[in-house]
mmCIF file with all atom_site columns, C-alpha atoms in Angstrom:
data_model
loop_
_atom_site.group_PDB
_atom_site.id
_atom_site.type_symbol
_atom_site.label_atom_id
_atom_site.label_alt_id
_atom_site.label_comp_id
_atom_site.label_asym_id
_atom_site.label_entity_id
_atom_site.label_seq_id
_atom_site.pdbx_PDB_ins_code
_atom_site.Cartn_x
_atom_site.Cartn_y
_atom_site.Cartn_z
_atom_site.occupancy
_atom_site.B_iso_or_equiv
_atom_site.pdbx_formal_charge
_atom_site.auth_seq_id
_atom_site.auth_comp_id
_atom_site.auth_asym_id
_atom_site.auth_atom_id
_atom_site.pdbx_PDB_model_num
ATOM 1   C CA . MET R 1 1   ? 0.000   0.000   0.000   1.00 0.00 ? 1   MET R CA 1
ATOM 2   C CA . GLY R 1 2   ? 1.238   3.512   -0.726  1.00 0.00 ? 2   GLY R CA 1
ATOM 3   C CA . GLY R 1 3   ? 0.411   6.823   -2.331  1.00 0.00 ? 3   GLY R CA 1
ATOM 4   C CA . GLY R 1 4   ? -3.259  6.550   -1.439  1.00 0.00 ? 4   GLY R CA 1
ATOM 5   C CA . CYS R 1 5   ? -3.877  3.287   -3.261  1.00 0.00 ? 5   CYS R CA 1
ATOM 6   C CA . ALA R 1 6   ? -3.573  -0.480  -2.925  1.00 0.00 ? 6   ALA R CA 1
ATOM 7   C CA . SER R 1 7   ? -2.643  -3.086  -5.529  1.00 0.00 ? 7   SER R CA 1
ATOM 8   C CA . ILE R 1 8   ? -5.155  -5.845  -6.177  1.00 0.00 ? 8   ILE R CA 1
ATOM 9   C CA . PRO R 1 9   ? -3.562  -9.332  -6.030  1.00 0.00 ? 9   PRO R CA 1
ATOM 10  C CA . LEU R 1 10  ? -3.460  -11.269 -9.322  1.00 0.00 ? 10  LEU R CA 1
ATOM 11  C CA . ALA R 1 11  ? -5.732  -13.931 -7.797  1.00 0.00 ? 11  ALA R CA 1
ATOM 12  C CA . TYR R 1 12  ? -8.541  -11.344 -7.693  1.00 0.00 ? 12  TYR R CA 1
ATOM 13  C CA . TYR R 1 13  ? -8.167  -10.085 -11.280 1.00 0.00 ? 13  TYR R CA 1
ATOM 14  C CA . SER R 1 14  ? -10.868 -12.248 -12.864 1.00 0.00 ? 14  SER R CA 1
ATOM 15  C CA . PHE R 1 15  ? -13.289 -11.162 -10.142 1.00 0.00 ? 15  PHE R CA 1
ATOM 16  C CA . MET R 1 16  ? -12.363 -7.458  -10.183 1.00 0.00 ? 16  MET R CA 1
ATOM 17  C CA . LEU R 1 17  ? -11.955 -6.714  -13.918 1.00 0.00 ? 17  LEU R CA 1
ATOM 18  C CA . PRO R 1 18  ? -15.736 -6.396  -14.513 1.00 0.00 ? 18  PRO R CA 1
ATOM 19  C CA . PHE R 1 19  ? -15.724 -3.538  -11.953 1.00 0.00 ? 19  PHE R CA 1
ATOM 20  C CA . LEU R 1 20  ? -12.961 -1.528  -13.644 1.00 0.00 ? 20  LEU R CA 1
ATOM 21  C CA . ASN R 1 21  ? -13.638 2.219   -13.179 1.00 0.00 ? 21  ASN R CA 1
ATOM 22  C CA . GLU R 1 22  ? -16.556 1.402   -10.847 1.00 0.00 ? 22  GLU R CA 1
ATOM 23  C CA . LEU R 1 23  ? -17.096 1.989   -7.149  1.00 0.00 ? 23  LEU R CA 1
ATOM 24  C CA . ILE R 1 24  ? -17.287 -1.172  -5.069  1.00 0.00 ? 24  ILE R CA 1
ATOM 25  C CA . GLY R 1 25  ? -18.051 -1.715  -1.392  1.00 0.00 ? 25  GLY R CA 1
ATOM 26  C CA . ILE R 1 26  ? -15.221 -3.104  0.721   1.00 0.00 ? 26  ILE R CA 1
ATOM 27  C CA . ARG R 1 27  ? -16.160 -4.701  4.002   1.00 0.00 ? 27  ARG R CA 1
ATOM 28  C CA . CYS R 1 28  ? -13.448 -4.224  6.646   1.00 0.00 ? 28  CYS R CA 1
ATOM 29  C CA . PRO R 1 29  ? -12.832 -6.613  9.539   1.00 0.00 ? 29  PRO R CA 1
ATOM 30  C CA . SER R 1 30  ? -14.866 -4.194  11.701  1.00 0.00 ? 30  SER R CA 1
ATOM 31  C CA . GLY R 1 31  ? -17.874 -4.809  9.434   1.00 0.00 ? 31  GLY R CA 1
ATOM 32  C CA . THR R 1 32  ? -17.930 -1.221  8.117   1.00 0.00 ? 32  THR R CA 1
ATOM 33  C CA . ILE R 1 33  ? -18.377 -0.841  4.346   1.00 0.00 ? 33  ILE R CA 1
ATOM 34  C CA . TYR R 1 34  ? -16.351 1.722   2.380   1.00 0.00 ? 34  TYR R CA 1
ATOM 35  C CA . MET R 1 35  ? -16.727 2.676   -1.283  1.00 0.00 ? 35  MET R CA 1
ATOM 36  C CA . VAL R 1 36  ? -13.497 2.475   -3.305  1.00 0.00 ? 36  VAL R CA 1
ATOM 37  C CA . LYS R 1 37  ? -12.897 2.792   -7.049  1.00 0.00 ? 37  LYS R CA 1
ATOM 38  C CA . VAL R 1 38  ? -11.182 0.048   -9.075  1.00 0.00 ? 38  VAL R CA 1
ATOM 39  C CA . GLU R 1 39  ? -8.684  1.565   -11.549 1.00 0.00 ? 39  GLU R CA 1
ATOM 40  C CA . MET R 1 40  ? -5.947  0.369   -13.908 1.00 0.00 ? 40  MET R CA 1
ATOM 41  C CA . GLU R 1 41  ? -2.496  1.942   -13.701 1.00 0.00 ? 41  GLU R CA 1
ATOM 42  C CA . ASP R 1 42  ? 0.452   0.702   -15.785 1.00 0.00 ? 42  ASP R CA 1
ATOM 43  C CA . GLY R 1 43  ? -1.263  -2.648  -16.317 1.00 0.00 ? 43  GLY R CA 1
ATOM 44  C CA . GLN R 1 44  ? -1.888  -3.104  -12.577 1.00 0.00 ? 44  GLN R CA 1
ATOM 45  C CA . LEU R 1 45  ? -5.378  -3.190  -11.036 1.00 0.00 ? 45  LEU R CA 1
ATOM 46  C CA . MET R 1 46  ? -5.542  -0.783  -8.105  1.00 0.00 ? 46  MET R CA 1
ATOM 47  C CA . LEU R 1 47  ? -7.952  0.368   -5.416  1.00 0.00 ? 47  LEU R CA 1
ATOM 48  C CA . LYS R 1 48  ? -7.587  4.147   -5.613  1.00 0.00 ? 48  LYS R CA 1
ATOM 49  C CA . GLU R 1 49  ? -10.356 6.718   -5.147  1.00 0.00 ? 49  GLU R CA 1
ATOM 50  C CA . GLY R 1 50  ? -11.673 6.285   -1.613  1.00 0.00 ? 50  GLY R CA 1
ATOM 51  C CA . TRP R 1 51  ? -8.749  4.138   -0.440  1.00 0.00 ? 51  TRP R CA 1
ATOM 52  C CA . ASN R 1 52  ? -7.328  6.862   1.837   1.00 0.00 ? 52  ASN R CA 1
ATOM 53  C CA . THR R 1 53  ? -10.658 7.096   3.676   1.00 0.00 ? 53  THR R CA 1
ATOM 54  C CA . LEU R 1 54  ? -10.831 3.317   3.989   1.00 0.00 ? 54  LEU R CA 1
ATOM 55  C CA . ALA R 1 55  ? -7.265  3.090   5.324   1.00 0.00 ? 55  ALA R CA 1
ATOM 56  C CA . ARG R 1 56  ? -7.728  6.014   7.732   1.00 0.00 ? 56  ARG R CA 1
ATOM 57  C CA . ARG R 1 57  ? -11.196 5.307   9.138   1.00 0.00 ? 57  ARG R CA 1
ATOM 58  C CA . GLY R 1 58  ? -11.156 1.555   8.753   1.00 0.00 ? 58  GLY R CA 1
ATOM 59  C CA . ALA R 1 59  ? -7.605  1.278   10.101  1.00 0.00 ? 59  ALA R CA 1
ATOM 60  C CA . VAL R 1 60  ? -6.990  -1.369  7.477   1.00 0.00 ? 60  VAL R CA 1
ATOM 61  C CA . GLY R 1 61  ? -4.104  -2.177  5.157   1.00 0.00 ? 61  GLY R CA 1
ATOM 62  C CA . ALA R 1 62  ? -4.219  -3.909  1.782   1.00 0.00 ? 62  ALA R CA 1
ATOM 63  C CA . ASP R 1 63  ? -3.223  -7.199  3.359   1.00 0.00 ? 63  ASP R CA 1
ATOM 64  C CA . GLU R 1 64  ? -6.077  -6.988  5.889   1.00 0.00 ? 64  GLU R CA 1
ATOM 65  C CA . ILE R 1 65  ? -9.044  -6.863  3.481   1.00 0.00 ? 65  ILE R CA 1
ATOM 66  C CA . ARG R 1 66  ? -11.196 -9.879  4.271   1.00 0.00 ? 66  ARG R CA 1
ATOM 67  C CA . HIS R 1 67  ? -14.103 -9.436  1.876   1.00 0.00 ? 67  HIS R CA 1
ATOM 68  C CA . ILE R 1 68  ? -14.601 -7.448  -1.294  1.00 0.00 ? 68  ILE R CA 1
ATOM 69  C CA . LEU R 1 69  ? -18.306 -7.198  -1.981  1.00 0.00 ? 69  LEU R CA 1
ATOM 70  C CA . GLU R 1 70  ? -20.079 -5.583  -4.902  1.00 0.00 ? 70  GLU R CA 1
ATOM 71  C CA . GLU R 1 71  ? -23.053 -4.064  -3.088  1.00 0.00 ? 71  GLU R CA 1
ATOM 72  C CA . ILE R 1 72  ? -24.818 -2.712  -6.162  1.00 0.00 ? 72  ILE R CA 1
ATOM 73  C CA . THR R 1 73  ? -27.463 -4.950  -7.707  1.00 0.00 ? 73  THR R CA 1
ATOM 74  C CA . GLU R 1 74  ? -26.988 -6.386  -11.193 1.00 0.00 ? 74  GLU R CA 1
ATOM 75  C CA . LEU R 1 75  ? -28.795 -3.553  -12.938 1.00 0.00 ? 75  LEU R CA 1
ATOM 76  C CA . GLU R 1 76  ? -27.560 -1.735  -16.001 1.00 0.00 ? 76  GLU R CA 1
ATOM 77  C CA . LEU R 1 77  ? -27.173 1.789   -14.681 1.00 0.00 ? 77  LEU R CA 1
ATOM 78  C CA . THR R 1 78  ? -26.860 4.711   -17.043 1.00 0.00 ? 78  THR R CA 1
ATOM 79  C CA . PRO R 1 79  ? -23.817 6.978   -16.680 1.00 0.00 ? 79  PRO R CA 1
ATOM 80  C CA . GLU R 1 80  ? -26.102 9.602   -15.123 1.00 0.00 ? 80  GLU R CA 1
ATOM 81  C CA . MET R 1 81  ? -27.251 7.109   -12.480 1.00 0.00 ? 81  MET R CA 1
ATOM 82  C CA . ARG R 1 82  ? -23.683 6.058   -11.727 1.00 0.00 ? 82  ARG R CA 1
ATOM 83  C CA . ALA R 1 83  ? -22.684 9.707   -11.341 1.00 0.00 ? 83  ALA R CA 1
ATOM 84  C CA . ARG R 1 84  ? -25.569 10.254  -8.932  1.00 0.00 ? 84  ARG R CA 1
ATOM 85  C CA . VAL R 1 85  ? -24.499 7.284   -6.805  1.00 0.00 ? 85  VAL R CA 1
ATOM 86  C CA . ARG R 1 86  ? -20.959 8.655   -6.728  1.00 0.00 ? 86  ARG R CA 1
ATOM 87  C CA . ASN R 1 87  ? -22.143 12.142  -5.739  1.00 0.00 ? 87  ASN R CA 1
ATOM 88  C CA . ILE R 1 88  ? -24.314 10.769  -2.922  1.00 0.00 ? 88  ILE R CA 1
ATOM 89  C CA . TRP R 1 89  ? -21.312 8.797   -1.651  1.00 0.00 ? 89  TRP R CA 1
ATOM 90  C CA . LEU R 1 90  ? -18.838 11.689  -1.890  1.00 0.00 ? 90  LEU R CA 1
ATOM 91  C CA . GLY R 1 91  ? -21.305 14.110  -0.292  1.00 0.00 ? 91  GLY R CA 1
ATOM 92  C CA . SER R 1 92  ? -21.518 12.181  2.972   1.00 0.00 ? 92  SER R CA 1
ATOM 93  C CA . ALA R 1 93  ? -19.128 11.657  5.848   1.00 0.00 ? 93  ALA R CA 1
ATOM 94  C CA . ASP R 1 94  ? -21.282 8.861   7.276   1.00 0.00 ? 94  ASP R CA 1
ATOM 95  C CA . ARG R 1 95  ? -20.405 5.187   7.241   1.00 0.00 ? 95  ARG R CA 1
ATOM 96  C CA . PHE R 1 96  ? -23.154 3.577   5.264   1.00 0.00 ? 96  PHE R CA 1
ATOM 97  C CA . THR R 1 97  ? -24.152 0.915   2.777   1.00 0.00 ? 97  THR R CA 1
ATOM 98  C CA . ILE R 1 98  ? -25.798 1.610   -0.568  1.00 0.00 ? 98  ILE R CA 1
ATOM 99  C CA . TYR R 1 99  ? -28.459 -0.534  -2.232  1.00 0.00 ? 99  TYR R CA 1
ATOM 100 C CA . ILE R 1 100 ? -29.612 0.278   -5.747  1.00 0.00 ? 100 ILE R CA 1
ATOM 101 C CA . ALA R 1 101 ? -32.718 -1.464  -6.990  1.00 0.00 ? 101 ALA R CA 1
ATOM 102 C CA . LYS R 1 102 ? -35.749 -1.203  -9.183  1.00 0.00 ? 102 LYS R CA 1
ATOM 103 C CA . VAL R 1 103 ? -38.727 -1.100  -6.815  1.00 0.00 ? 103 VAL R CA 1
ATOM 104 C CA . THR R 1 104 ? -41.191 -3.863  -7.716  1.00 0.00 ? 104 THR R CA 1
ATOM 105 C CA . GLU R 1 105 ? -44.987 -3.880  -7.848  1.00 0.00 ? 105 GLU R CA 1
ATOM 106 C CA . ARG R 1 106 ? -44.943 -6.319  -4.926  1.00 0.00 ? 106 ARG R CA 1
ATOM 107 C CA . GLN R 1 107 ? -42.824 -3.971  -2.814  1.00 0.00 ? 107 GLN R CA 1
ATOM 108 C CA . ILE R 1 108 ? -45.407 -1.259  -3.407  1.00 0.00 ? 108 ILE R CA 1
ATOM 109 C CA . SER R 1 109 ? -48.544 -3.366  -2.911  1.00 0.00 ? 109 SER R CA 1
ATOM 110 C CA . SER R 1 110 ? -47.382 -5.573  -0.004  1.00 0.00 ? 110 SER R CA 1
ATOM 111 C CA . GLY R 1 111 ? -46.665 -2.696  2.359   1.00 0.00 ? 111 GLY R CA 1
ATOM 112 C CA . GLN R 1 112 ? -43.103 -3.826  3.040   1.00 0.00 ? 112 GLN R CA 1
ATOM 113 C CA . MET R 1 113 ? -39.755 -3.060  1.504   1.00 0.00 ? 113 MET R CA 1
ATOM 114 C CA . TYR R 1 114 ? -37.372 -6.008  1.353   1.00 0.00 ? 114 TYR R CA 1
ATOM 115 C CA . PHE R 1 115 ? -33.703 -6.110  0.451   1.00 0.00 ? 115 PHE R CA 1
ATOM 116 C CA . SER R 1 116 ? -31.850 -8.906  -1.327  1.00 0.00 ? 116 SER R CA 1
ATOM 117 C CA . ARG R 1 117 ? -30.119 -11.681 0.616   1.00 0.00 ? 117 ARG R CA 1
ATOM 118 C CA . LYS R 1 118 ? -26.778 -10.486 -0.699  1.00 0.00 ? 118 LYS R CA 1
ATOM 119 C CA . PHE R 1 119 ? -27.324 -6.981  0.654   1.00 0.00 ? 119 PHE R CA 1
ATOM 120 C CA . SER R 1 120 ? -28.944 -8.263  3.863   1.00 0.00 ? 120 SER R CA 1
ATOM 121 C CA . LYS R 1 121 ? -25.640 -9.898  4.825   1.00 0.00 ? 121 LYS R CA 1
ATOM 122 C CA . LEU R 1 122 ? -24.261 -6.378  5.323   1.00 0.00 ? 122 LEU R CA 1
ATOM 123 C CA . ILE R 1 123 ? -27.058 -5.350  7.716   1.00 0.00 ? 123 ILE R CA 1
ATOM 124 C CA . PRO R 1 124 ? -27.004 -6.042  11.478  1.00 0.00 ? 124 PRO R CA 1
ATOM 125 C CA . ASP R 1 125 ? -29.093 -9.005  12.611  1.00 0.00 ? 125 ASP R CA 1
ATOM 126 C CA . GLU R 1 126 ? -31.009 -7.240  15.364  1.00 0.00 ? 126 GLU R CA 1
ATOM 127 C CA . THR R 1 127 ? -34.451 -5.716  14.834  1.00 0.00 ? 127 THR R CA 1
ATOM 128 C CA . MET R 1 128 ? -34.317 -1.919  15.125  1.00 0.00 ? 128 MET R CA 1
ATOM 129 C CA . ASP R 1 129 ? -36.201 1.277   14.407  1.00 0.00 ? 129 ASP R CA 1
ATOM 130 C CA . VAL R 1 130 ? -35.418 2.921   11.080  1.00 0.00 ? 130 VAL R CA 1
ATOM 131 C CA . ASP R 1 131 ? -35.847 6.627   10.335  1.00 0.00 ? 131 ASP R CA 1
ATOM 132 C CA . MET R 1 132 ? -36.786 6.960   6.659   1.00 0.00 ? 132 MET R CA 1
ATOM 133 C CA . ARG R 1 133 ? -36.566 10.124  4.630   1.00 0.00 ? 133 ARG R CA 1
ATOM 134 C CA . PHE R 1 134 ? -36.577 10.989  0.942   1.00 0.00 ? 134 PHE R CA 1
ATOM 135 C CA . ARG R 1 135 ? -33.507 12.940  -0.156  1.00 0.00 ? 135 ARG R CA 1
ATOM 136 C CA . GLY R 1 136 ? -34.181 16.671  -0.065  1.00 0.00 ? 136 GLY R CA 1
ATOM 137 C CA . LYS R 1 137 ? -37.246 16.316  2.192   1.00 0.00 ? 137 LYS R CA 1
ATOM 138 C CA . ASP R 1 138 ? -37.452 17.003  5.929   1.00 0.00 ? 138 ASP R CA 1
ATOM 139 C CA . HIS R 1 139 ? -40.295 14.612  6.825   1.00 0.00 ? 139 HIS R CA 1
ATOM 140 C CA . ILE R 1 140 ? -39.215 11.418  8.633   1.00 0.00 ? 140 ILE R CA 1
ATOM 141 C CA . THR R 1 141 ? -41.249 8.196   8.682   1.00 0.00 ? 141 THR R CA 1
ATOM 142 C CA . VAL R 1 142 ? -40.327 5.763   11.449  1.00 0.00 ? 142 VAL R CA 1
ATOM 143 C CA . GLY R 1 143 ? -40.506 2.047   10.662  1.00 0.00 ? 143 GLY R CA 1
ATOM 144 C CA . ILE R 1 144 ? -39.059 -1.255  11.820  1.00 0.00 ? 144 ILE R CA 1
ATOM 145 C CA . LEU R 1 145 ? -36.043 -2.883  10.153  1.00 0.00 ? 145 LEU R CA 1
ATOM 146 C CA . LYS R 1 146 ? -36.119 -6.641  10.701  1.00 0.00 ? 146 LYS R CA 1
ATOM 147 C CA . LYS R 1 147 ? -34.117 -9.587  9.377   1.00 0.00 ? 147 LYS R CA 1
ATOM 148 C CA . ALA R 1 148 ? -35.901 -12.910 8.832   1.00 0.00 ? 148 ALA R CA 1
ATOM 149 C CA . ASN R 1 149 ? -34.938 -15.921 6.703   1.00 0.00 ? 149 ASN R CA 1
ATOM 150 C CA . CYS R 1 150 ? -31.746 -14.141 5.557   1.00 0.00 ? 150 CYS R CA 1
ATOM 151 C CA . ASN R 1 151 ? -33.698 -11.194 4.128   1.00 0.00 ? 151 ASN R CA 1
ATOM 152 C CA . THR R 1 152 ? -34.127 -7.744  5.643   1.00 0.00 ? 152 THR R CA 1
ATOM 153 C CA . TYR R 1 153 ? -37.514 -6.011  5.603   1.00 0.00 ? 153 TYR R CA 1
ATOM 154 C CA . ILE R 1 154 ? -38.991 -2.665  6.548   1.00 0.00 ? 154 ILE R CA 1
ATOM 155 C CA . ARG R 1 155 ? -42.259 -3.550  8.250   1.00 0.00 ? 155 ARG R CA 1
ATOM 156 C CA . GLY R 1 156 ? -45.040 -2.084  10.349  1.00 0.00 ? 156 GLY R CA 1
ATOM 157 C CA . GLY R 1 157 ? -46.955 -0.256  7.631   1.00 0.00 ? 157 GLY R CA 1
ATOM 158 C CA . ALA R 1 158 ? -44.409 2.556   7.656   1.00 0.00 ? 158 ALA R CA 1
ATOM 159 C CA . TRP R 1 159 ? -43.185 1.635   4.177   1.00 0.00 ? 159 TRP R CA 1
ATOM 160 C CA . SER R 1 160 ? -46.704 2.134   2.752   1.00 0.00 ? 160 SER R CA 1
ATOM 161 C CA . LYS R 1 161 ? -46.857 5.578   4.375   1.00 0.00 ? 161 LYS R CA 1
ATOM 162 C CA . PHE R 1 162 ? -43.422 6.418   2.996   1.00 0.00 ? 162 PHE R CA 1
ATOM 163 C CA . VAL R 1 163 ? -44.410 5.294   -0.521  1.00 0.00 ? 163 VAL R CA 1
ATOM 164 C CA . ALA R 1 164 ? -47.587 7.398   -0.447  1.00 0.00 ? 164 ALA R CA 1
ATOM 165 C CA . SER R 1 165 ? -45.871 10.472  1.041   1.00 0.00 ? 165 SER R CA 1
ATOM 166 C CA . HIS R 1 166 ? -43.069 10.522  -1.528  1.00 0.00 ? 166 HIS R CA 1
ATOM 167 C CA . ASN R 1 167 ? -44.780 9.042   -4.584  1.00 0.00 ? 167 ASN R CA 1
ATOM 168 C CA . VAL R 1 168 ? -42.394 6.080   -4.798  1.00 0.00 ? 168 VAL R CA 1
ATOM 169 C CA . LYS R 1 169 ? -43.245 4.188   -7.998  1.00 0.00 ? 169 LYS R CA 1
ATOM 170 C CA . ALA R 1 170 ? -42.891 0.587   -9.097  1.00 0.00 ? 170 ALA R CA 1
ATOM 171 C CA . ASN R 1 171 ? -40.398 -0.213  -11.873 1.00 0.00 ? 171 ASN R CA 1
ATOM 172 C CA . LYS R 1 172 ? -38.318 2.865   -11.078 1.00 0.00 ? 172 LYS R CA 1
ATOM 173 C CA . ILE R 1 173 ? -34.716 2.689   -9.845  1.00 0.00 ? 173 ILE R CA 1
ATOM 174 C CA . TYR R 1 174 ? -33.947 4.139   -6.422  1.00 0.00 ? 174 TYR R CA 1
ATOM 175 C CA . ILE R 1 175 ? -30.819 4.498   -4.282  1.00 0.00 ? 175 ILE R CA 1
ATOM 176 C CA . PHE R 1 176 ? -31.233 3.347   -0.672  1.00 0.00 ? 176 PHE R CA 1
ATOM 177 C CA . LYS R 1 177 ? -28.548 4.667   1.696   1.00 0.00 ? 177 LYS R CA 1
ATOM 178 C CA . LEU R 1 178 ? -28.471 2.964   5.106   1.00 0.00 ? 178 LEU R CA 1
ATOM 179 C CA . SER R 1 179 ? -26.426 3.986   8.119   1.00 0.00 ? 179 SER R CA 1
ATOM 180 C CA . PHE R 1 180 ? -26.451 2.639   11.667  1.00 0.00 ? 180 PHE R CA 1
ATOM 181 C CA . ALA R 1 181 ? -25.774 4.257   15.036  1.00 0.00 ? 181 ALA R CA 1
ATOM 182 C CA . LYS R 1 182 ? -26.633 3.281   18.609  1.00 0.00 ? 182 LYS R CA 1
ATOM 183 C CA . GLY R 1 183 ? -29.001 0.477   17.637  1.00 0.00 ? 183 GLY R CA 1
ATOM 184 C CA . ARG R 1 184 ? -30.994 2.614   15.200  1.00 0.00 ? 184 ARG R CA 1
ATOM 185 C CA . ALA R 1 185 ? -30.950 2.794   11.406  1.00 0.00 ? 185 ALA R CA 1
ATOM 186 C CA . THR R 1 186 ? -31.303 5.785   9.103   1.00 0.00 ? 186 THR R CA 1
ATOM 187 C CA . LEU R 1 187 ? -32.504 5.252   5.523   1.00 0.00 ? 187 LEU R CA 1
ATOM 188 C CA . THR R 1 188 ? -32.287 7.964   2.902   1.00 0.00 ? 188 THR R CA 1
ATOM 189 C CA . VAL R 1 189 ? -33.978 7.167   -0.413  1.00 0.00 ? 189 VAL R CA 1
ATOM 190 C CA . SER R 1 190 ? -33.106 8.974   -3.639  1.00 0.00 ? 190 SER R CA 1
ATOM 191 C CA . SER R 1 191 ? -34.262 8.603   -7.211  1.00 0.00 ? 191 SER R CA 1
ATOM 192 C CA . ALA R 1 192 ? -31.431 7.252   -9.354  1.00 0.00 ? 192 ALA R CA 1
ATOM 193 C CA . LEU R 1 193 ? -32.278 9.990   -11.861 1.00 0.00 ? 193 LEU R CA 1
ATOM 194 C CA . CYS R 1 194 ? -32.708 13.674  -11.109 1.00 0.00 ? 194 CYS R CA 1
ATOM 195 C CA . ASP R 1 195 ? -36.417 14.234  -11.675 1.00 0.00 ? 195 ASP R CA 1
#
């Protein structure tokens, strides 16, 4: 490690090449997720943008990375959407995880928001209150964040209220930013496109 970057071992190349010039989530031994950009420099794959923050706050070196997880769902995001994700990440000093997904009809009609199993692995196991807000709005809706059968849900009817209050629509891509402090979660939802 040096100069604000870390080399990616050759053993990881086949896994990391698809994420070239993309932000990925790196899970440190502490469990905190940091966003770092995969770049190519002189034929060497590197973790660069965001690495200084990871090394400083996560107190982690290149040889201490235990898991490299791509926390963004397998959706084809437009360059504008990717830029918006990057801006939301850069504009926050919080430690958080990002989930990008197309909200389904079922998530609207069932009255509960559920996250994928892959993303749920990054969320604490305990049930907790979650303060939900839509980016740019002051109103907060309080719900319950619960993990069951390896999936995480927002329950208690609060999701339905949130959907109605902020006109969340099915088949539209949203960015869900989750942070955790003192046994409570904060969820900020943004449209992946500037409306």
